[in-house]
Amino acid sequence: MMRSRPTYRPVYHRGSMFIETAIGIALTVIVMIAVAQLVAVIAKQRRDMANTRVATREVANMMELAIVLPWDELNADAIAKSEISDLSSVALSDPELAIDIVTLDTALQTKQIEIALSWRDQANRRVDPVRLVAWKHQAAVSE
């Protein structure tokens, strides 16, 4: 009598394919949720960076205008006459400009010019302002 080799057949458990499919779908959903949250955070960061870039450009342009003003005309009202550009007022929600000019030293005739621009973010919170500070000295009077 010859012995035949036993044949091994895989044993299938009922419902195992359903469990594997359910686990696969659950993992896919978890990964998709994580990716969606990551994309939302990246989009917010890019939006904030773009707004900061616009505000920085606006403050730099205003500072350029302030620096070229004659010493006697250099005051907050003169700088405030140049309004926020249309691009900045569209890009930034509720922009708020603050201009402060302080005479630091009467002996050296130095003025400190500070220009700050803030706006509201998507959550309607006021963002920390972009600030630019410069110092201007009165030109020496030649005799």
mmCIF file of C-alpha atoms in Angstrom:
data_model
loop_
_atom_site.group_PDB
_atom_site.id
_atom_site.type_symbol
_atom_site.label_atom_id
_atom_site.label_comp_id
_atom_site.label_asym_id
_atom_site.label_seq_id
_atom_site.Cartn_x
_atom_site.Cartn_y
_atom_site.Cartn_z
ATOM 1 C CA MET A 1 0.000 0.000 0.000
ATOM 2 C CA MET A 2 1.339 3.187 -1.103
ATOM 3 C CA ARG A 3 0.839 6.247 0.915
ATOM 4 C CA SER A 4 -0.311 9.268 -0.864
ATOM 5 C CA ARG A 5 0.904 12.589 0.162
ATOM 6 C CA PRO A 6 -1.594 14.596 2.046
ATOM 7 C CA THR A 7 -2.782 17.599 0.140
ATOM 8 C CA TYR A 8 -2.955 20.772 2.083
ATOM 9 C CA ARG A 9 -5.813 22.976 1.340
ATOM 10 C CA PRO A 10 -5.955 26.469 2.696
ATOM 11 C CA VAL A 11 -8.524 26.877 5.367
ATOM 12 C CA TYR A 12 -10.855 29.777 4.788
ATOM 13 C CA HIS A 13 -12.709 31.290 7.646
ATOM 14 C CA ARG A 14 -16.053 32.688 6.858
ATOM 15 C CA GLY A 15 -16.113 36.491 6.900
ATOM 16 C CA SER A 16 -12.338 36.951 6.922
ATOM 17 C CA MET A 17 -12.407 38.782 3.605
ATOM 18 C CA PHE A 18 -15.013 41.176 4.993
ATOM 19 C CA ILE A 19 -12.875 41.952 8.068
ATOM 20 C CA GLU A 20 -9.774 42.586 5.938
ATOM 21 C CA THR A 21 -11.749 44.869 3.643
ATOM 22 C CA ALA A 22 -13.227 46.796 6.580
ATOM 23 C CA ILE A 23 -9.766 47.284 8.124
ATOM 24 C CA GLY A 24 -8.382 48.447 4.775
ATOM 25 C CA ILE A 25 -11.205 50.943 4.313
ATOM 26 C CA ALA A 26 -10.789 52.232 7.884
ATOM 27 C CA LEU A 27 -7.043 52.773 7.370
ATOM 28 C CA THR A 28 -7.683 54.534 4.066
ATOM 29 C CA VAL A 29 -10.212 56.879 5.687
ATOM 30 C CA ILE A 30 -7.785 57.676 8.535
ATOM 31 C CA VAL A 31 -4.997 58.487 6.078
ATOM 32 C CA MET A 32 -7.342 60.645 3.974
ATOM 33 C CA ILE A 33 -8.449 62.621 7.044
ATOM 34 C CA ALA A 34 -4.828 63.196 8.084
ATOM 35 C CA VAL A 35 -3.879 64.352 4.577
ATOM 36 C CA ALA A 36 -6.905 66.682 4.396
ATOM 37 C CA GLN A 37 -5.956 68.301 7.712
ATOM 38 C CA LEU A 38 -2.359 68.681 6.563
ATOM 39 C CA VAL A 39 -3.481 70.325 3.318
ATOM 40 C CA ALA A 40 -5.718 72.732 5.281
ATOM 41 C CA VAL A 41 -2.833 73.717 7.574
ATOM 42 C CA ILE A 42 -0.507 74.234 4.599
ATOM 43 C CA ALA A 43 -3.118 76.395 2.842
ATOM 44 C CA LYS A 44 -3.537 78.549 5.971
ATOM 45 C CA GLN A 45 0.231 78.976 6.295
ATOM 46 C CA ARG A 46 0.523 80.007 2.653
ATOM 47 C CA ARG A 47 -2.341 82.494 3.020
ATOM 48 C CA ASP A 48 -0.738 83.982 6.146
ATOM 49 C CA MET A 49 2.630 84.229 4.405
ATOM 50 C CA ALA A 50 1.091 85.961 1.397
ATOM 51 C CA ASN A 51 -0.687 88.469 3.656
ATOM 52 C CA THR A 52 2.525 89.150 5.564
ATOM 53 C CA ARG A 53 4.381 89.670 2.286
ATOM 54 C CA VAL A 54 1.756 92.187 1.092
ATOM 55 C CA ALA A 55 1.835 94.041 4.427
ATOM 56 C CA THR A 56 5.644 94.143 4.452
ATOM 57 C CA ARG A 57 5.711 95.565 0.948
ATOM 58 C CA GLU A 58 3.111 98.190 1.882
ATOM 59 C CA VAL A 59 4.980 99.274 5.030
ATOM 60 C CA ALA A 60 8.281 99.426 3.115
ATOM 61 C CA ASN A 61 6.716 101.636 0.435
ATOM 62 C CA MET A 62 5.323 103.989 3.076
ATOM 63 C CA MET A 63 8.705 104.150 4.797
ATOM 64 C CA GLU A 64 10.344 105.091 1.498
ATOM 65 C CA LEU A 65 7.884 107.964 1.160
ATOM 66 C CA ALA A 66 8.552 109.043 4.746
ATOM 67 C CA ILE A 67 12.336 109.039 4.413
ATOM 68 C CA VAL A 68 12.333 111.364 1.394
ATOM 69 C CA LEU A 69 10.142 113.979 3.101
ATOM 70 C CA PRO A 70 11.929 117.163 4.163
ATOM 71 C CA TRP A 71 12.783 117.322 7.870
ATOM 72 C CA ASP A 72 10.212 120.000 8.704
ATOM 73 C CA GLU A 73 7.381 118.154 6.917
ATOM 74 C CA LEU A 74 8.132 114.778 8.505
ATOM 75 C CA ASN A 75 5.145 114.038 10.734
ATOM 76 C CA ALA A 76 2.512 111.318 11.059
ATOM 77 C CA ASP A 77 -0.113 113.325 9.169
ATOM 78 C CA ALA A 78 2.144 113.742 6.140
ATOM 79 C CA ILE A 79 2.780 109.992 5.937
ATOM 80 C CA ALA A 80 -0.872 109.139 6.568
ATOM 81 C CA LYS A 81 -1.847 111.173 3.492
ATOM 82 C CA SER A 82 -0.462 108.377 1.343
ATOM 83 C CA GLU A 83 -3.216 105.840 1.849
ATOM 84 C CA ILE A 84 -2.920 102.069 1.792
ATOM 85 C CA SER A 85 -2.750 100.821 -1.782
ATOM 86 C CA ASP A 86 -5.764 99.188 -3.416
ATOM 87 C CA LEU A 87 -3.941 95.849 -3.663
ATOM 88 C CA SER A 88 -3.210 95.847 0.059
ATOM 89 C CA SER A 89 -6.712 96.896 1.042
ATOM 90 C CA VAL A 90 -8.146 94.059 -1.064
ATOM 91 C CA ALA A 91 -5.627 91.424 0.066
ATOM 92 C CA LEU A 92 -5.732 92.322 3.772
ATOM 93 C CA SER A 93 -8.975 92.150 5.701
ATOM 94 C CA ASP A 94 -9.615 95.374 7.652
ATOM 95 C CA PRO A 95 -6.063 96.800 7.443
ATOM 96 C CA GLU A 96 -5.104 99.131 10.273
ATOM 97 C CA LEU A 97 -2.158 101.482 9.869
ATOM 98 C CA ALA A 98 -0.298 103.015 12.819
ATOM 99 C CA ILE A 99 2.314 105.721 12.289
ATOM 100 C CA ASP A 100 4.435 107.054 15.123
ATOM 101 C CA ILE A 101 7.138 109.701 14.796
ATOM 102 C CA VAL A 102 9.164 110.641 17.851
ATOM 103 C CA THR A 103 11.955 113.199 18.157
ATOM 104 C CA LEU A 104 14.656 111.298 20.012
ATOM 105 C CA ASP A 105 17.475 113.735 20.527
ATOM 106 C CA THR A 106 17.313 117.465 20.086
ATOM 107 C CA ALA A 107 21.114 117.798 20.021
ATOM 108 C CA LEU A 108 21.495 115.376 17.091
ATOM 109 C CA GLN A 109 18.121 116.229 15.548
ATOM 110 C CA THR A 110 16.991 112.614 15.161
ATOM 111 C CA LYS A 111 13.469 111.370 14.504
ATOM 112 C CA GLN A 112 12.364 107.778 14.928
ATOM 113 C CA ILE A 113 9.744 106.724 12.392
ATOM 114 C CA GLU A 114 7.678 103.625 13.157
ATOM 115 C CA ILE A 115 5.079 102.325 10.719
ATOM 116 C CA ALA A 116 2.959 99.304 11.657
ATOM 117 C CA LEU A 117 0.263 97.553 9.646
ATOM 118 C CA SER A 118 -2.076 94.913 11.055
ATOM 119 C CA TRP A 119 -5.110 93.126 9.634
ATOM 120 C CA ARG A 120 -7.647 90.463 10.550
ATOM 121 C CA ASP A 121 -7.134 86.781 9.792
ATOM 122 C CA GLN A 122 -9.740 84.223 8.667
ATOM 123 C CA ALA A 123 -10.931 83.820 12.278
ATOM 124 C CA ASN A 124 -11.481 87.611 12.463
ATOM 125 C CA ARG A 125 -8.644 88.032 14.989
ATOM 126 C CA ARG A 126 -6.265 90.976 14.730
ATOM 127 C CA VAL A 127 -2.865 89.739 13.527
ATOM 128 C CA ASP A 128 0.374 90.986 15.103
ATOM 129 C CA PRO A 129 1.400 93.964 13.001
ATOM 130 C CA VAL A 130 4.241 94.145 10.540
ATOM 131 C CA ARG A 131 6.507 96.905 11.881
ATOM 132 C CA LEU A 132 9.242 98.881 10.253
ATOM 133 C CA VAL A 133 11.365 101.381 12.174
ATOM 134 C CA ALA A 134 13.794 103.912 10.724
ATOM 135 C CA TRP A 135 15.716 106.886 12.035
ATOM 136 C CA LYS A 136 16.202 110.116 10.162
ATOM 137 C CA HIS A 137 18.771 112.751 11.040
ATOM 138 C CA GLN A 138 18.444 116.374 10.062
ATOM 139 C CA ALA A 139 20.923 117.371 7.417
ATOM 140 C CA ALA A 140 23.777 119.460 8.723
ATOM 141 C CA VAL A 141 23.456 123.139 7.926
ATOM 142 C CA SER A 142 26.541 124.324 6.070
ATOM 143 C CA GLU A 143 27.648 127.876 6.751
#
